[in-house]
Coordinates of C-alpha atoms and ligand atoms in Angstrom, one line a residue:
X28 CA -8.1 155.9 127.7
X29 CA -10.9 156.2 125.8
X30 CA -11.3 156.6 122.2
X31 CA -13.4 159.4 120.1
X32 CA -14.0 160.3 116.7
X33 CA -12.8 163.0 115.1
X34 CA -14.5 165.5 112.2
X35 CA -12.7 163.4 109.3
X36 CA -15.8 160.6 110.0
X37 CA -17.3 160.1 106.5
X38 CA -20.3 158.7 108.8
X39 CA -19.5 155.2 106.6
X40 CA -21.5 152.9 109.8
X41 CA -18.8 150.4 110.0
X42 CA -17.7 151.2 113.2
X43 CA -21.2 151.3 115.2
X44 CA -21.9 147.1 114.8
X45 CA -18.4 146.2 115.9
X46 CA -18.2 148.0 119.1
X47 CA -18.6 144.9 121.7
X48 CA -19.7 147.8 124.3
X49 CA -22.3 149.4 122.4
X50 CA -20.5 152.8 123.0
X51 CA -21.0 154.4 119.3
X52 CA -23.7 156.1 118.4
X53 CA -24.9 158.6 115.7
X54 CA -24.3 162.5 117.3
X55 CA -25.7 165.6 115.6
X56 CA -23.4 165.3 112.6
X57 CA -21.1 162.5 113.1
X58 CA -20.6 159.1 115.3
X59 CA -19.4 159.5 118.7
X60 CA -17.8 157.6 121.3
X61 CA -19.4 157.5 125.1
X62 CA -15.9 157.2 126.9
X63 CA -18.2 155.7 129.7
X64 CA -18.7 152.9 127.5
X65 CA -15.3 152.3 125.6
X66 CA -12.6 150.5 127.1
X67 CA -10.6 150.3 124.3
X68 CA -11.8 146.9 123.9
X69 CA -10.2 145.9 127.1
X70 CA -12.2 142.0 127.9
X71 CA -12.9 141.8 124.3
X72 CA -10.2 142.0 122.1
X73 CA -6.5 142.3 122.1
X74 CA -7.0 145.2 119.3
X75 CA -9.8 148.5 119.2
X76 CA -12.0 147.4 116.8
X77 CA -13.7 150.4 116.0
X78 CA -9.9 152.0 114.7
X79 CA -9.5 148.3 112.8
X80 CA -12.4 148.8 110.4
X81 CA -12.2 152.7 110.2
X82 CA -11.3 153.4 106.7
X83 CA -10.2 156.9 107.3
X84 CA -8.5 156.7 110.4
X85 CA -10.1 158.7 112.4
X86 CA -10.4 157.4 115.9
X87 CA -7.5 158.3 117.8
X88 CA -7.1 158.3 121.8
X89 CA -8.9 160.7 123.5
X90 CA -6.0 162.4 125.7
X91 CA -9.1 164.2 127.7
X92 CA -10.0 160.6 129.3
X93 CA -6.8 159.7 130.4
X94 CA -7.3 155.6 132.0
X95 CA -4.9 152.9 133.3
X96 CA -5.4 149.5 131.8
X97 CA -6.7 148.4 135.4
X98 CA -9.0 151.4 134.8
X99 CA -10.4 150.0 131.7
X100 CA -11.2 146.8 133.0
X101 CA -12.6 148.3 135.9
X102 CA -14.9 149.5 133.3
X103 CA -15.4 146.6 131.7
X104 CA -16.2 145.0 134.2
X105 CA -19.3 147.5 135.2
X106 CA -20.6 146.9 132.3
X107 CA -20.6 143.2 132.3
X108 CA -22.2 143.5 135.6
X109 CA -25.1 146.0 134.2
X110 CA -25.5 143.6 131.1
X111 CA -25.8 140.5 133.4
X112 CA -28.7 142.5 135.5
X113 CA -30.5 143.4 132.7
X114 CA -30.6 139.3 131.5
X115 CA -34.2 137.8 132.6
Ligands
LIG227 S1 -12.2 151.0 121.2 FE1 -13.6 149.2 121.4 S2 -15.0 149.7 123.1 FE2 -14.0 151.7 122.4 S3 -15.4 152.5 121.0 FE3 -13.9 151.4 119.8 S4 -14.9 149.4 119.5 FE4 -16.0 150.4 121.2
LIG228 S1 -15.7 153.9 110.8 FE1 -14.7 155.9 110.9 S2 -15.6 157.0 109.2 FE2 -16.9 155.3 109.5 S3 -18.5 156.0 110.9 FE3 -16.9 155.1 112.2 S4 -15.6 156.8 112.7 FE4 -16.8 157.5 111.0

């Protein structure tokens, strides 16, 4: 399952440098989460990191993208492939 951010982001840019998946960016008025990109850390750490270093608590699961745990790393493994290609 993917995570996402809700309204409560104070927009504090804590979260952004510690996604290993590059999946947060700045939206129209606060960060978002691509759930094509977040695999709730799945093949980096045992943990989200994004909800670790939130200091509101604002990034819960996101029950609209519902994913196994062979899902996620399904996913993570996409985009090491897609990083890999991208090396010269
Ligand atoms: S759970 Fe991990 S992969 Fe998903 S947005 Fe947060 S830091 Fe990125
Ligand atoms: S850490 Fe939390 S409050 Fe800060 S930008 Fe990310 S989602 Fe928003």
């Amino acid at each position: 399952m993917a995570l996402k951010i809700t309204d409560e982001c104070i927009n504090c840019d804590v979260c952004e440098p510690v996604c290993p998946n590059q999946a947060i960016s700045m939206g129209i008025d606060i960060y978002v989460i691509d759930p094509m990109r977040c695999t709730e850390c799945a093949g980096h750490f045992d943990q989200p990191q994004c909800q670790q270093v939130c200091p509101v608590e604002c990034i819960p699961l996101d029950p609209d993208h519902l994913e196994s745990s062979e899902q996620l790393w399904k996913k993570y493994r996409r985009l090491s492939a897609s990083k890999e290609k991208k090396m010269p």
